[in-house]
Short mmCIF file of C-alpha atoms and ligand atoms in Angstrom, two decimals:
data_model
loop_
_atom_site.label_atom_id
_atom_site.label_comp_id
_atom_site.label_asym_id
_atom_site.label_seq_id
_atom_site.Cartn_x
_atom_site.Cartn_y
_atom_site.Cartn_z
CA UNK A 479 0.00 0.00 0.00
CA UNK A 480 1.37 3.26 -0.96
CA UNK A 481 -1.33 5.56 -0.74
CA UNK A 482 -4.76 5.83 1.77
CA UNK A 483 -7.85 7.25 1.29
CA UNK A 484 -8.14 9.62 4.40
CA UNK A 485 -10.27 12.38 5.97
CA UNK A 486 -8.30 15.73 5.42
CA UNK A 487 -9.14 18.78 7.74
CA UNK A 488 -9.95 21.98 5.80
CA UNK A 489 -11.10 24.44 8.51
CA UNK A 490 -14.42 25.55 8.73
CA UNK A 491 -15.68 22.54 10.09
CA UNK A 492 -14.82 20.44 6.70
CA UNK A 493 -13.59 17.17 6.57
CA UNK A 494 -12.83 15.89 2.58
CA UNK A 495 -11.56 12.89 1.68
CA UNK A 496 -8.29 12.46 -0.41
CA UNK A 497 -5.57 10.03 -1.32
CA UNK A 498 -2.65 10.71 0.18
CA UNK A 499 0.68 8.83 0.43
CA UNK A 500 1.43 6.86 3.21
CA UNK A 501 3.78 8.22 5.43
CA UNK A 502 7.55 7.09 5.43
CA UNK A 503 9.23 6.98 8.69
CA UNK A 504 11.92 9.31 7.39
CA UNK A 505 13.37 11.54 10.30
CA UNK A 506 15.26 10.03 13.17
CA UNK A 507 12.86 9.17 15.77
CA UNK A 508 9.68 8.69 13.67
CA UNK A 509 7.79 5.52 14.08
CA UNK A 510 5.36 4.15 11.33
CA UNK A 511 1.99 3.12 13.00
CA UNK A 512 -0.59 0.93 11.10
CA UNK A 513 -3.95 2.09 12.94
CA UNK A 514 -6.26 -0.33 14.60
CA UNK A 515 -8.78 1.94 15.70
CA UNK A 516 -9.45 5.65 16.85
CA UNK A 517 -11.96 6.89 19.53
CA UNK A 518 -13.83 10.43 18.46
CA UNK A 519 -13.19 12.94 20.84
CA UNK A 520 -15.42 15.72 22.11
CA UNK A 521 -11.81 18.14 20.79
CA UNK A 522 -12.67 16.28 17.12
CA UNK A 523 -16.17 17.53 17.74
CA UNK A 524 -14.90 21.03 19.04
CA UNK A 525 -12.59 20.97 16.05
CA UNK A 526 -15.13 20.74 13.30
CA UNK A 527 -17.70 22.56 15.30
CA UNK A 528 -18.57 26.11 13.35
CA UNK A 529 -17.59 28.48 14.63
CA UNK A 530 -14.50 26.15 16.02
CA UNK A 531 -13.86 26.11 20.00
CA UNK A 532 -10.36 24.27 19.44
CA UNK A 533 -8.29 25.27 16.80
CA UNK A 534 -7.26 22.32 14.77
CA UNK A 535 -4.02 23.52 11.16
CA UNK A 536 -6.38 23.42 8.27
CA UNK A 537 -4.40 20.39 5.64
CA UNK A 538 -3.82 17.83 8.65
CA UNK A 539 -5.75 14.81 8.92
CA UNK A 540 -7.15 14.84 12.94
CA UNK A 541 -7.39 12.25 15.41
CA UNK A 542 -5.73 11.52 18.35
CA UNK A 543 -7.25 8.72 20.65
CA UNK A 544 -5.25 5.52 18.34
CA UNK A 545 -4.33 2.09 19.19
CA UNK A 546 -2.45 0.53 16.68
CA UNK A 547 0.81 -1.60 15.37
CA UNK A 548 4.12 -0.72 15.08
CA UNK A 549 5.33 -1.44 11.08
CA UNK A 550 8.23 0.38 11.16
CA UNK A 551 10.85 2.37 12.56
CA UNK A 552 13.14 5.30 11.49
CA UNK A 553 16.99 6.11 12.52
CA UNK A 554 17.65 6.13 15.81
CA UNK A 555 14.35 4.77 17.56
CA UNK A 556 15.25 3.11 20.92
CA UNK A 557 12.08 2.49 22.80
CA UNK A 558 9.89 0.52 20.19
CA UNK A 559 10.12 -2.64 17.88
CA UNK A 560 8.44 -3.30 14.97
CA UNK A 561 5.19 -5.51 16.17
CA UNK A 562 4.49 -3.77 19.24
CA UNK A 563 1.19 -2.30 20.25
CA UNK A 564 1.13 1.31 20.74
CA UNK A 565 -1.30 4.05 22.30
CA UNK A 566 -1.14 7.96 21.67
CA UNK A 567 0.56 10.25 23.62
CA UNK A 568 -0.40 13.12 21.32
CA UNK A 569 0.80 16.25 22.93
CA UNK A 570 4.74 16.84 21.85
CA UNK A 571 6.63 19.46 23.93
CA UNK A 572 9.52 21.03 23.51
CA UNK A 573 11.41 20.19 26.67
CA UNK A 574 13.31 23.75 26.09
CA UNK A 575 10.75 26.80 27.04
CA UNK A 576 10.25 28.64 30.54
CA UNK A 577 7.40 25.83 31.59
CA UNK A 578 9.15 22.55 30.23
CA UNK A 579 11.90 23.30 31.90
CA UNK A 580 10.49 24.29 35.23
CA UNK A 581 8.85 20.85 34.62
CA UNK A 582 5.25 21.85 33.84
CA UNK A 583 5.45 20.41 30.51
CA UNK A 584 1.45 20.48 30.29
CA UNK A 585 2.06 24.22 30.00
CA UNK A 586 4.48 24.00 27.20
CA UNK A 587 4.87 26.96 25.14
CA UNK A 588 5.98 25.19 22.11
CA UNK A 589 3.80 21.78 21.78
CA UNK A 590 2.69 20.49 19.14
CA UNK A 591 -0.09 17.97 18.81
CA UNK A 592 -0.85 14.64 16.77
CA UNK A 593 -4.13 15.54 15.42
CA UNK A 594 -4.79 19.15 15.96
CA UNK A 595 -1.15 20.57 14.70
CA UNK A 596 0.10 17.53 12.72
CA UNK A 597 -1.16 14.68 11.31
CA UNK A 598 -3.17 12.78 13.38
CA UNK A 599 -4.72 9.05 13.71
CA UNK A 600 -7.98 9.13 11.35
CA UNK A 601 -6.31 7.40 8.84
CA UNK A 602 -4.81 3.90 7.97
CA UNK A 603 -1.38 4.77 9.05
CA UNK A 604 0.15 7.82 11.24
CA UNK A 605 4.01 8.67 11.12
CA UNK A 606 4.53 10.14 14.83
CA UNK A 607 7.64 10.98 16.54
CA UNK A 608 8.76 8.45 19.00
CA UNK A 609 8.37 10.58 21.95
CA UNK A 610 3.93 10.32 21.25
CA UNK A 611 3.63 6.72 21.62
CA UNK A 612 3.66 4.12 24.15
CA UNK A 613 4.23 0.81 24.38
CA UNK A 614 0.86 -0.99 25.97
CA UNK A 615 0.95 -4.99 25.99
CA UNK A 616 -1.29 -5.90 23.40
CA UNK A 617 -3.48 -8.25 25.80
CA UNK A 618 -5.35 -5.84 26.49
CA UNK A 619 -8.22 -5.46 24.47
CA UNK A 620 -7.87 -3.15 21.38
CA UNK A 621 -10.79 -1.73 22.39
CA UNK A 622 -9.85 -0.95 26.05
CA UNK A 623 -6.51 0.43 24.64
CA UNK A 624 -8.38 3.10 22.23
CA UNK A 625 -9.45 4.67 25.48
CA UNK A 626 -5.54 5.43 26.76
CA UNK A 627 -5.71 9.04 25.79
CA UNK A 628 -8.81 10.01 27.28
CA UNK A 629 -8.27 8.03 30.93
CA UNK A 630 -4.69 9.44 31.18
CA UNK A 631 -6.75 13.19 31.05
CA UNK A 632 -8.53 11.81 34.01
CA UNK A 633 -5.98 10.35 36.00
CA UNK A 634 -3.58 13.47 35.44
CA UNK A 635 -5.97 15.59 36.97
CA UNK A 636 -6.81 12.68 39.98
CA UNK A 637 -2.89 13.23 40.38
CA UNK A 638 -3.59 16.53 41.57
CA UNK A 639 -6.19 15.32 44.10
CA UNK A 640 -5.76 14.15 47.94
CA UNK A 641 -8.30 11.07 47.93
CA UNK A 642 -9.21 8.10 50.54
CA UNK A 643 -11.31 5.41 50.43
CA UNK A 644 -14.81 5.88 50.77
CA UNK A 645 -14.61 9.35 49.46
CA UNK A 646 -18.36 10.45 48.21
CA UNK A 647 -18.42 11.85 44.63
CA UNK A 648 -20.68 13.79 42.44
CA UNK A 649 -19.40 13.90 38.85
CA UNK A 650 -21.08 16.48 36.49
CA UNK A 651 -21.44 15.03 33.35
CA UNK A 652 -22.27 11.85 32.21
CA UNK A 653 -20.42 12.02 28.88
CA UNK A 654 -17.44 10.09 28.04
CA UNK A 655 -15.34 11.69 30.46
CA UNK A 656 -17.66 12.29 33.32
CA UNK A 657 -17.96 7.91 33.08
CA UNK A 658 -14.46 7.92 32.55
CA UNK A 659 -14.02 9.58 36.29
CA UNK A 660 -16.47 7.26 37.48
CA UNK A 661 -14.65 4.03 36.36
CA UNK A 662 -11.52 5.32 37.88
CA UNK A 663 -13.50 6.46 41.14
CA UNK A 664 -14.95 3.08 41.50
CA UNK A 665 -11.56 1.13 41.22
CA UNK A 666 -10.18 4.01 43.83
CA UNK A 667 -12.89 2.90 46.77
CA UNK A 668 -15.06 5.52 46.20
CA UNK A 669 -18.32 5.50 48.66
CA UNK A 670 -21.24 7.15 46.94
CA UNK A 671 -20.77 8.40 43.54
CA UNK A 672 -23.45 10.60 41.81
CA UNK A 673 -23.69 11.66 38.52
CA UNK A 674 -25.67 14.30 36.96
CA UNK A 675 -26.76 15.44 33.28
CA UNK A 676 -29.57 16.55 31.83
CA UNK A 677 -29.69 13.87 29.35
CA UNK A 678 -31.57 10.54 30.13
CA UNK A 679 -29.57 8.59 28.08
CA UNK A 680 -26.78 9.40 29.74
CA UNK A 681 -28.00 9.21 33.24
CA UNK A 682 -29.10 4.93 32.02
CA UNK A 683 -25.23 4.31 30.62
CA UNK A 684 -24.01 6.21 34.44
CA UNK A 685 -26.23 3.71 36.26
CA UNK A 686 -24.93 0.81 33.84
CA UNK A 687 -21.32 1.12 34.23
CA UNK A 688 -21.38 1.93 38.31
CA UNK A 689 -22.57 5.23 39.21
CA UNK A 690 -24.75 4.85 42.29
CA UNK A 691 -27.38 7.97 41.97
CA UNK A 692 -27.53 9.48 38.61
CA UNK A 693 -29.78 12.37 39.14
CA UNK A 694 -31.07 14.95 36.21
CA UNK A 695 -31.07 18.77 37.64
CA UNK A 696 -33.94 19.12 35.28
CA UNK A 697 -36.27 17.01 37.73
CA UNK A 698 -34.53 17.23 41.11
CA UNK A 699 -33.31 19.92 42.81
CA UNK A 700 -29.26 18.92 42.55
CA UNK A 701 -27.62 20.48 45.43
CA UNK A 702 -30.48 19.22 47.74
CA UNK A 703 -30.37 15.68 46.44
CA UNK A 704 -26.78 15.45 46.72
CA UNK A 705 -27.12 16.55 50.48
CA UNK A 706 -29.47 13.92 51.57
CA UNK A 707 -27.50 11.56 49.77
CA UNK A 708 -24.02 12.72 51.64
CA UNK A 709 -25.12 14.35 54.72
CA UNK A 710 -22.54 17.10 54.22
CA UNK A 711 -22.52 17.86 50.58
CA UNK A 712 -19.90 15.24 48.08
CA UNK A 713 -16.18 14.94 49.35
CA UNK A 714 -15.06 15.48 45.51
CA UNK A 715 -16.74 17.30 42.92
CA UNK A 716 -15.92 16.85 39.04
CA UNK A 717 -16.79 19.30 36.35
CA UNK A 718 -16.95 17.18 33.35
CA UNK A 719 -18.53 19.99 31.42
CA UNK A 720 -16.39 22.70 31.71
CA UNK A 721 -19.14 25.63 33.24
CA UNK A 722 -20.51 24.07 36.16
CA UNK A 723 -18.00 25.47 38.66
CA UNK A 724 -21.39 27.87 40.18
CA UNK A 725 -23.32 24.11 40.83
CA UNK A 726 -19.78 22.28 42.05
CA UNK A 727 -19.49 24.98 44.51
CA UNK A 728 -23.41 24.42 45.79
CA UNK A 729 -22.54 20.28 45.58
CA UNK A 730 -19.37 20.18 47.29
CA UNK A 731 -19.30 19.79 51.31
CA UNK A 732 -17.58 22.41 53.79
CA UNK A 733 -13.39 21.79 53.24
CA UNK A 734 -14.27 19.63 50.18
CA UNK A 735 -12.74 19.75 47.18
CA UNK A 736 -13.57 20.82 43.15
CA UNK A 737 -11.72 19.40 40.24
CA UNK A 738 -12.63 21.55 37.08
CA UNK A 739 -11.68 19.12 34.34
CA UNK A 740 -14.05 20.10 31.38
CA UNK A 741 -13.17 22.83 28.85
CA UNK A 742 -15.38 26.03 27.54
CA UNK A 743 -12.72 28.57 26.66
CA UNK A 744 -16.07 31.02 25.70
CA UNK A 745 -18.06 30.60 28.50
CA UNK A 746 -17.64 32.85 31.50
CA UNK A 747 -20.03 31.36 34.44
CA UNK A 748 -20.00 33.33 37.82
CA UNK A 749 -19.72 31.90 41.16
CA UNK A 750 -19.90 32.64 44.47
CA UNK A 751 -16.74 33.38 45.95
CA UNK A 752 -17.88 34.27 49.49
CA UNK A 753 -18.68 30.24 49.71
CA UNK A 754 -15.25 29.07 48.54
CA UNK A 755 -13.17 31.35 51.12
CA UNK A 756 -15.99 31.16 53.64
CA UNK A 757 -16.06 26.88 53.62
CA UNK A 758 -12.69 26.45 53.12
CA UNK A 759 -13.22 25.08 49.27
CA UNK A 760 -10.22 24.27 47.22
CA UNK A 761 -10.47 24.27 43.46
CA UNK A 762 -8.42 22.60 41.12
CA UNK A 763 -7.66 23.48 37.50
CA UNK A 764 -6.73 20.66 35.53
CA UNK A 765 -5.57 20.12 32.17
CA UNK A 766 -3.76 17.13 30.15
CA UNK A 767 -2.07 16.37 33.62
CA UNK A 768 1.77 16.22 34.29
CA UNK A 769 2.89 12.81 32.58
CA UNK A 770 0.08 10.62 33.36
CA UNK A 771 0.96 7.86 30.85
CA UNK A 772 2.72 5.02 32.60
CA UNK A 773 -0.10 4.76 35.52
CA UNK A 774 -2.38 5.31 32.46
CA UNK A 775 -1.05 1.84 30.78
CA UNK A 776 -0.80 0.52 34.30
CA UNK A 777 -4.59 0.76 34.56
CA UNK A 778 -5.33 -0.50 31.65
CA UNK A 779 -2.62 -3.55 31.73
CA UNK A 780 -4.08 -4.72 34.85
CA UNK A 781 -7.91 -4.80 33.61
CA UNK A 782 -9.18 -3.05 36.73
CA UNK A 783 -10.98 -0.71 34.75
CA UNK A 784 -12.60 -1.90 31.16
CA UNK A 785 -13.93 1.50 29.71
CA UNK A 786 -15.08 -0.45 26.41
CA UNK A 787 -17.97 -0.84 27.61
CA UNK A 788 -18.92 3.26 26.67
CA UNK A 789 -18.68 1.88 23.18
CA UNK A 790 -22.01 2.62 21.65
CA UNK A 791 -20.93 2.49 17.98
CA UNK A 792 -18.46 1.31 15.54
CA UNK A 793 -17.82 3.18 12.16
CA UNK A 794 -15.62 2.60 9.29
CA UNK A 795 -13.50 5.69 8.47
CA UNK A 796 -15.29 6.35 5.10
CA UNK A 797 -18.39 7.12 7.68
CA UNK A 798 -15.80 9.59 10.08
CA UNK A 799 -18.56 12.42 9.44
CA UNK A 800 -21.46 10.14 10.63
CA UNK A 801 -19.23 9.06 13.41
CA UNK A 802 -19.05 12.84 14.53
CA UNK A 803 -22.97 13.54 13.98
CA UNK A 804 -23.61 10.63 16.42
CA UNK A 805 -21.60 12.08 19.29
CA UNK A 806 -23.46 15.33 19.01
CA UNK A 807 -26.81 13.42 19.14
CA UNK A 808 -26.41 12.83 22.46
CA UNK A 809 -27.75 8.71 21.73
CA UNK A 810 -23.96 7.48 21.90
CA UNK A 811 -21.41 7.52 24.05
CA UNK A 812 -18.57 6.62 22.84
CA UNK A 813 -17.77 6.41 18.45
CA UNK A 814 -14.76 4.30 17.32
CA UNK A 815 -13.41 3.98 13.90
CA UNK A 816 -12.51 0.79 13.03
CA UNK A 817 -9.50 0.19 10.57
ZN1 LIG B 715 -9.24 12.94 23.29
ZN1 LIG B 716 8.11 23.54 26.14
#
């Protein structure tokens, strides 16, 4: 095979189709991947959202949430073989500015990224540079490993977060990520974990994979539930959405703590400070998290978590577009393409 047929990112919220040539792993460092599959991502969906709320290099093909198959190697690659199964790392610093260097490489200056700056994973093969991939041991399922990208978001910010066992948790957002947290939550000894969205289908998938309240703010009044549920108000609160911090501050209990996880660069939502100084609140910003990845595999290589089951659909990559239009219907959960 020299050339694929692959989804090319025009801006504008365009996808087109072309045949390209399949990458050569030419530089030192570059790896050849032959793609097994690639989650969508609520950044694709940001991507080709119009007006865009993440900005994506118009001529790249996106995609970042692979599992695939190492085929081969260019000069001077020392951490991978030709055979071995790999996941996505996709954020490449530069290891040289003012934040890499005061090791806060999540704050890079320079990064690029597979599938927002440079060619990403919707497509047959990726070329990426050694330092994006990781090794995971390909017994674990491919469809377990698709999700590496994702659950190392969520355990970089849990990184960042004093927890014990029994902790109580309300989770806003029963999307992909928001189930994500409760996965990881469960397999942490969480006590009670609540979830909350305003969309039914969600709330059914929460209950299904281990939530034990999921609770719709449209019907019940959320702060109040939560309380009779915790006595004090939650231990933990996640924002999975990215606006809720005004709600996470009503949910959480006196000395608790927020983790603000989801991302809304446009919205602005108030809050009342007076209750975060007065009740000793503390507030995390998370983003990416601080090298996540080897716990990341670690989780997955030891099964405790199995976050295929927020596969709702399979698509082939001719049907990327359909994939997308799914997410945004709010009936799936998670999309994969399948190669
Ligand atoms: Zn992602
Ligand atoms: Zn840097």
């Amino acid at each position: 095979m020299t050339t694929m047929y692959v989804p090319v990112f025009k801006g504008e919220g365009r996808l087109e189709y072309e045949e390209r040539p399949v990458p050569r792993p030419e530089d030192p460092g570059d790896v050849l991947v032959r793609i097994e599959a690639c989650g969508i991502c609520g950044t694709d969906m940001n991507v080709l959202a119009t007006p865009p709320t993440h900005k994506a290099t118009p001529g790249i093909i996106i995609g970042h949430e692979g599992v695939g198959i190492v085929e081969e190697l260019g000069p001077g690659t020392t951490s991978l073989r030709p055979g071995d199964r790999v996941v996505i790392a996709p954020r490449l610093t530069c290891g040289q500015c003012c934040y890499c260097r005061r090791g806060l490489d999540n704050q890079c200056d320079n990064y690029r990224t597979i599938g927002t700056t440079i060619d990403g994973a919707f497509a047959p093969y990726l070329r990426a540079p050694e330092q994006g991939l990781f090794k995971i041991d390909s017994d674990v399922p491919r469809d377990d490993a698709v999700f590496f990208e994702p659950l190392s978001c969520v355990v970089g910010a849990l990184a960042r977060v004093p927890t014990q066992a029994g902790d109580r948790v309300a989770i806003i957002g029963a999307g992909p990520m928001g189930l994500l947290f409760t996965q990881v939550f469960r397999t942490l000894g969480a006590g009670n974990i609540v979830v909350a969205d305003i969309v039914s289908y969600r709330l059914r998938f929460a209950e299904k994979i281990g939530a034990d309240h999921a609770l719709n703010p449209a019907e019940v009044d959320l702060p109040e539930a939560v309380e009779d549920i915790t006595c004090t108000g939650a231990d933990i609160v996640i924002d999975a959405v990215g606006n809720q911090i005004g709600t996470a501050v009503k949910l959480v209990r006196r000395g608790g703590q927020i983790v603000l996880f989801g991302l809304r660069p446009h919205d602005s939502p108030t809050v009342n400070q007076y209750a975060i100084t007065r009740y000793d609140l503390t507030i995390h910003g998370t983003f990416v998290g601080l090298n996540p990845f080897e716990q990341t595999i670690q989780l997955l290589e030891s099964r405790r978590i199995q976050p295929s089951k927020l596969i709702t659909h399979r698509v082939p990559l001719s049907a990327l577009v359909e994939g997308v239009e799914l997410m945004r219907s709010g009936l799936a959960m998670k999309v994969i393409v399948e190669y």
